[in-house]
Short mmCIF file of C-alpha atoms and ligand atoms in Angstrom, two decimals:
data_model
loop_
_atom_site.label_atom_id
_atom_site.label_comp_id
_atom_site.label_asym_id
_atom_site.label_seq_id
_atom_site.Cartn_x
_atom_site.Cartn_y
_atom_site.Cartn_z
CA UNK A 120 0.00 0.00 0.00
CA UNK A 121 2.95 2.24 0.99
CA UNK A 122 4.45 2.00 -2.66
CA UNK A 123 0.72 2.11 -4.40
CA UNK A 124 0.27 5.45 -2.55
CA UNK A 125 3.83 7.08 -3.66
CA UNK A 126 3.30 6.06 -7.02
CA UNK A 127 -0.74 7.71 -7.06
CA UNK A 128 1.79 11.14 -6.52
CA UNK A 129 4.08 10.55 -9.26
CA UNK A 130 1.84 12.19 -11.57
CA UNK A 131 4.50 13.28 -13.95
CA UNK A 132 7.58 11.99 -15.32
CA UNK A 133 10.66 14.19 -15.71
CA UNK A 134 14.03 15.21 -14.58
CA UNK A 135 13.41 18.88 -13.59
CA UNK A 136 10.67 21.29 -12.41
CA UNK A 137 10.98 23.26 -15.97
CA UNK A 138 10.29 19.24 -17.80
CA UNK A 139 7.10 19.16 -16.10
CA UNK A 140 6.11 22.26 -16.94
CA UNK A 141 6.57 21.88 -20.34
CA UNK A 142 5.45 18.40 -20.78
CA UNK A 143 2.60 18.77 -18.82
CA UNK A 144 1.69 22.45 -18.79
CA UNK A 145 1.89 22.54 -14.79
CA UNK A 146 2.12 25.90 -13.42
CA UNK A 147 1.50 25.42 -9.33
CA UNK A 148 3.97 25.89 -7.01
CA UNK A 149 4.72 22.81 -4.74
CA UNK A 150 6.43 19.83 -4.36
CA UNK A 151 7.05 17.41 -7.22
CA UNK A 152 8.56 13.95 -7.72
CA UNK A 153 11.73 13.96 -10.01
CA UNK A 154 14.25 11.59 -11.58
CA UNK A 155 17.72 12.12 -11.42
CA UNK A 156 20.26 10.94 -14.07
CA UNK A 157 21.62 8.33 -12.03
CA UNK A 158 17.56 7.37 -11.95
CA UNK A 159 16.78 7.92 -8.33
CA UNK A 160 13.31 8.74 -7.30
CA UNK A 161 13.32 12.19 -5.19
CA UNK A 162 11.20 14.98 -4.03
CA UNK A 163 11.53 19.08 -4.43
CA UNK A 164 10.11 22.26 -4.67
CA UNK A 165 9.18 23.75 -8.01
CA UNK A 166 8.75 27.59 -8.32
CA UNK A 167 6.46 27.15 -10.97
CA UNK A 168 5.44 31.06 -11.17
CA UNK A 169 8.51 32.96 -10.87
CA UNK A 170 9.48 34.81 -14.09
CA UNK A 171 7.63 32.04 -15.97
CA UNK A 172 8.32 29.02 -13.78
CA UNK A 173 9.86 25.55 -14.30
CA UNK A 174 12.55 26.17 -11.32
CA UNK A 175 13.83 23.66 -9.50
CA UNK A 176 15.30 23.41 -5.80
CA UNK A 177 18.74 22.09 -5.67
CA UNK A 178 19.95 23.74 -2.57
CA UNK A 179 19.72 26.00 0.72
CA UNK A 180 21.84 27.77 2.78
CA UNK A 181 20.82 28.65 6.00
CA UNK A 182 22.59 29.71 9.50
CA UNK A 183 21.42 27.35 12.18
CA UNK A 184 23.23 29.37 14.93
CA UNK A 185 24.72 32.95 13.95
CA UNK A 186 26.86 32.64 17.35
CA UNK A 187 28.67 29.15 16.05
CA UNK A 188 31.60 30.45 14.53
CA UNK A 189 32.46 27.70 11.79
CA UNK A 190 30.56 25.01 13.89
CA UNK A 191 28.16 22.53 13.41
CA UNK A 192 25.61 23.52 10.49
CA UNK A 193 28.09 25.47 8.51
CA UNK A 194 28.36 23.23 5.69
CA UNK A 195 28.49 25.76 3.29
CA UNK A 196 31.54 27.33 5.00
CA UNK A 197 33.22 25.62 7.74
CA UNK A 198 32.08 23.11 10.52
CA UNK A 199 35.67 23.19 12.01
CA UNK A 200 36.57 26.70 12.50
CA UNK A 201 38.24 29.50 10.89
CA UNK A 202 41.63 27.86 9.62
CA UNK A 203 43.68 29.21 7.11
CA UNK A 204 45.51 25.77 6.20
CA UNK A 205 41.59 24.55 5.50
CA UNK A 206 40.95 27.32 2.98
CA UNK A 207 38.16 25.30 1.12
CA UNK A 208 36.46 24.57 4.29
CA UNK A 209 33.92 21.65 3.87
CA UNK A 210 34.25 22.32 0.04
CA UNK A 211 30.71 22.46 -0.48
CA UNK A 212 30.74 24.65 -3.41
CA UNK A 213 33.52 22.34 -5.39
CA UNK A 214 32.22 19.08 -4.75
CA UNK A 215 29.24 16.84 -5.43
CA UNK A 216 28.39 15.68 -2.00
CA UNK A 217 24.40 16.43 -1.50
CA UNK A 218 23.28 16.81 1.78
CA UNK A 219 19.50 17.68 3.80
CA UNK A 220 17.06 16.43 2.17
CA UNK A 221 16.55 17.65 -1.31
CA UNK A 222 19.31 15.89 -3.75
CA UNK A 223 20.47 19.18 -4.49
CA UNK A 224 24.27 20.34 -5.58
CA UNK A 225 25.57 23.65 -7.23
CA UNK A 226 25.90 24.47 -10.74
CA UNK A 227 28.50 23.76 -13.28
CA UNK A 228 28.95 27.30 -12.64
CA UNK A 229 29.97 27.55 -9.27
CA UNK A 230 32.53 24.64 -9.90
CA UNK A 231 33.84 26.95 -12.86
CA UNK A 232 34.84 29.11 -9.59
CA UNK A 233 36.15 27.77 -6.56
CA UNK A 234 35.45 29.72 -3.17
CA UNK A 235 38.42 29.26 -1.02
CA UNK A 236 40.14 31.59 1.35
CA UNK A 237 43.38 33.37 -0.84
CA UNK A 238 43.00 32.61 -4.17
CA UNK A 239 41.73 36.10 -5.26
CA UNK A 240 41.73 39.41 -4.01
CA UNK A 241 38.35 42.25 -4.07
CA UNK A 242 36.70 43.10 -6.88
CA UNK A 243 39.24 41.73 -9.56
CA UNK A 244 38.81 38.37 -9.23
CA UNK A 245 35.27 37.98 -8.39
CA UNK A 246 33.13 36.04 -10.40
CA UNK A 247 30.19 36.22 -12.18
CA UNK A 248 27.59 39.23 -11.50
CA UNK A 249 24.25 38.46 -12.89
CA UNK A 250 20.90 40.69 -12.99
CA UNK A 251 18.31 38.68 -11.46
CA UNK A 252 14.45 38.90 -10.50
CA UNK A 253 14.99 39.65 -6.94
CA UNK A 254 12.09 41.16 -4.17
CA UNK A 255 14.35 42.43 -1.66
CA UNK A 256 17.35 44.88 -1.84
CA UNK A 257 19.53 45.20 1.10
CA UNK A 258 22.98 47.85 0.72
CA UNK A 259 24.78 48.30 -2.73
CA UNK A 260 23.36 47.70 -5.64
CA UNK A 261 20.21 45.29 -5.29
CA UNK A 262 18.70 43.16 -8.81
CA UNK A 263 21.77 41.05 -9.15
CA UNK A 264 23.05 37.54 -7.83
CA UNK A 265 27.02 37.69 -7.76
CA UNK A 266 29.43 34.61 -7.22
CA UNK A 267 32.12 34.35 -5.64
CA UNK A 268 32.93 37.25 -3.73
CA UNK A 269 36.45 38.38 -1.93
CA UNK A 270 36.85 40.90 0.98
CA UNK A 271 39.56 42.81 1.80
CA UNK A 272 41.13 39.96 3.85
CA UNK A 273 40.67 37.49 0.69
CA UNK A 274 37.84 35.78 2.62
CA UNK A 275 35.61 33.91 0.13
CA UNK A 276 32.23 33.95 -0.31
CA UNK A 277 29.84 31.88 -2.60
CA UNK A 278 26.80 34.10 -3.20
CA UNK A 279 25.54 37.48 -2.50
CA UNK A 280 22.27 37.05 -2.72
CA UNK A 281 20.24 39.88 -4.09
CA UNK A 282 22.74 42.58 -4.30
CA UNK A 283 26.44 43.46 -6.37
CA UNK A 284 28.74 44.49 -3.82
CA UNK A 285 30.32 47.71 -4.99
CA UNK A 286 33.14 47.74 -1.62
CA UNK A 287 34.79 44.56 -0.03
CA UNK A 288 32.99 44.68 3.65
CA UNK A 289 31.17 41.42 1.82
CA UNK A 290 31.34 39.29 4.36
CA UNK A 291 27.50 41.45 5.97
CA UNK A 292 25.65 40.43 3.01
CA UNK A 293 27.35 37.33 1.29
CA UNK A 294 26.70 33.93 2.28
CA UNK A 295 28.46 30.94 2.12
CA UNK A 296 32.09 30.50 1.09
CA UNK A 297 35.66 29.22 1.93
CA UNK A 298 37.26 27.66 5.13
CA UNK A 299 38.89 30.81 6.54
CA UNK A 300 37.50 34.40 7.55
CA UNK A 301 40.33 36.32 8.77
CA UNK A 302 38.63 39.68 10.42
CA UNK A 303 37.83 39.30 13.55
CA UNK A 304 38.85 35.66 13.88
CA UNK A 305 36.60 33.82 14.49
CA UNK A 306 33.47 35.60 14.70
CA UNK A 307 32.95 36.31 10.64
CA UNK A 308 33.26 32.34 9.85
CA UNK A 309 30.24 30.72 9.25
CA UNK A 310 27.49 30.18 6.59
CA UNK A 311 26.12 33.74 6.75
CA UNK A 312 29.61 34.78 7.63
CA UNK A 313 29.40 38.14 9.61
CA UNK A 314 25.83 39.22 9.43
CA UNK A 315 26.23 39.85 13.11
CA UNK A 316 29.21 42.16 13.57
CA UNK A 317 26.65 45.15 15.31
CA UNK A 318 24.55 42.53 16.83
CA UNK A 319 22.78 39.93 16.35
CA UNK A 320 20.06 40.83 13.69
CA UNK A 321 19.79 44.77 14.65
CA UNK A 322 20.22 45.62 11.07
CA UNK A 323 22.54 49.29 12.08
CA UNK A 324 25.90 49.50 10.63
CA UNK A 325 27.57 46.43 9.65
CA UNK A 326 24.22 43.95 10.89
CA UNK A 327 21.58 42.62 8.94
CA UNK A 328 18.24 42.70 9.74
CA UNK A 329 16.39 39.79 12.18
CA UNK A 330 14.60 38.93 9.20
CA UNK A 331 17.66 38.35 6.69
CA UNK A 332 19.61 36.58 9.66
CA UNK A 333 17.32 34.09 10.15
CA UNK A 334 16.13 33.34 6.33
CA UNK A 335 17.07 30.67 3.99
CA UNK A 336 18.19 31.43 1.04
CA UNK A 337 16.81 28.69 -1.99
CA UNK A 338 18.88 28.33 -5.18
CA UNK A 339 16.67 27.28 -8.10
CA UNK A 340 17.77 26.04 -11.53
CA UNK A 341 16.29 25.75 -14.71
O1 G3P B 439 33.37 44.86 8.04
C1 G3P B 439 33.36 45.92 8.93
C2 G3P B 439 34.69 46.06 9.54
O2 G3P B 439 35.70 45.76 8.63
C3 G3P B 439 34.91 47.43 10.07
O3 G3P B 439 34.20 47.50 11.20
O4 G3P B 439 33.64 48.26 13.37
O5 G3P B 439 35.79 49.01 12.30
O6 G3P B 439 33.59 49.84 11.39
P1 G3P B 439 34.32 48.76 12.14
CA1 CA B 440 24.13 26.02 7.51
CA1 CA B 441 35.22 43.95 7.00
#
């Protein structure tokens, strides 16, 4: 019965959100079953609305506990500190490893552009800056998603989310990123690396808002 009531909710066949809605002309939001390449069975969110929908879920990054500096639940930075000799951290953002429970990973993209503490230096070497449809603006320039990010103590970050930084304080606003955050040692390691720095979501000088702190942020791909 178990198996006769998963397969009733495998309505459609298809390896991403954007296959289903073009197969089938499905244009709700919600979860949906998928197959991956490897043909595993697996569920996720489509955005099926957003900027014409067929966006799939293949990862989140959240900060469990903005006061764990590089503890547990940083897997996007570092679970084991703030370590220069571990600049790639849990190298999340070059490897294939899928964690939580969405079988999610990062683009080819990302893996175009490691995120590890030293190999580039603000603004020259940052990657990709992309305008994207984006709700919220927070400091800078908002509309755009940019990848891997450097401050001005070579920290790495993954993603800024929302904004293109136009200074190298990135660590406030960036998420995500290599094994070592130099400023302030520890206290800007960790997945939402130093949203905190004038308190603990009280979103004055160098803090982000409650709100922002405690969000997830959802990469989509389509
Ligand atoms: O990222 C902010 C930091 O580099 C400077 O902080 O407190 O000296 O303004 P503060
Ligand atoms: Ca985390
Ligand atoms: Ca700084």
């Amino acid at each position: 019965p178990e198996i006769g009531k998963l397969l009733g909710r495998i309505k459609y066949v298809a390896r991403s959100c954007k296959e289903i809605r073009d197969k089938y002309q499905v244009h709700d939001d919600g979860l949906y079953y998928l197959i991956s390449s490897s043909g595993v069975l697996y569920q996720t969110f489509c955005d099926m609305t957003t900027a014409g929908g067929g966006w799939t879920l293949v990862a989140s990054v959240h900060e469990n506990n903005m006061y764990g500096k590089c503890t547990v639940g940083d897997r996007w930075s570092s679970e084991q500190g703030s370590n220069e000799k571990r600049p790639n951290g849990e190298g999340t953002w070059e490897n294939r490893v899928t964690f939580g429970t969405v079988e999610g990973a990062t683009s080819d993209d990302y893996k175009k552009f490691p995120v590890r503490f030293g190999i580039g230096t603000c603004i020259i070497d940052n990657g990709p800056v992309i305008p994207i449809v984006y709700d919220t603006g927070i400091i800078f320039e908002p509309g755009f998603i940019a990848f891997r990010v450097f401050n001005t103590e070579k920290a790495a970050m993954a993603i800024c989310s929302g904004v293109k930084p136009t200074g190298c304080h990135t660590e406030h606003f960036c998420i995500g990123g290599g094994g070592h955050f130099p400023e302030g040692f520890p206290v800007q390691c960790g997945d939402f690396a130093s949203f905190d720095w004038s308190g603990y979501g009280t979103n004055v000088e160098w803090s982000a808002s409650k709100e922002i702190t405690e969000a997830a942020v959802l990469l989509f791909y389509r």
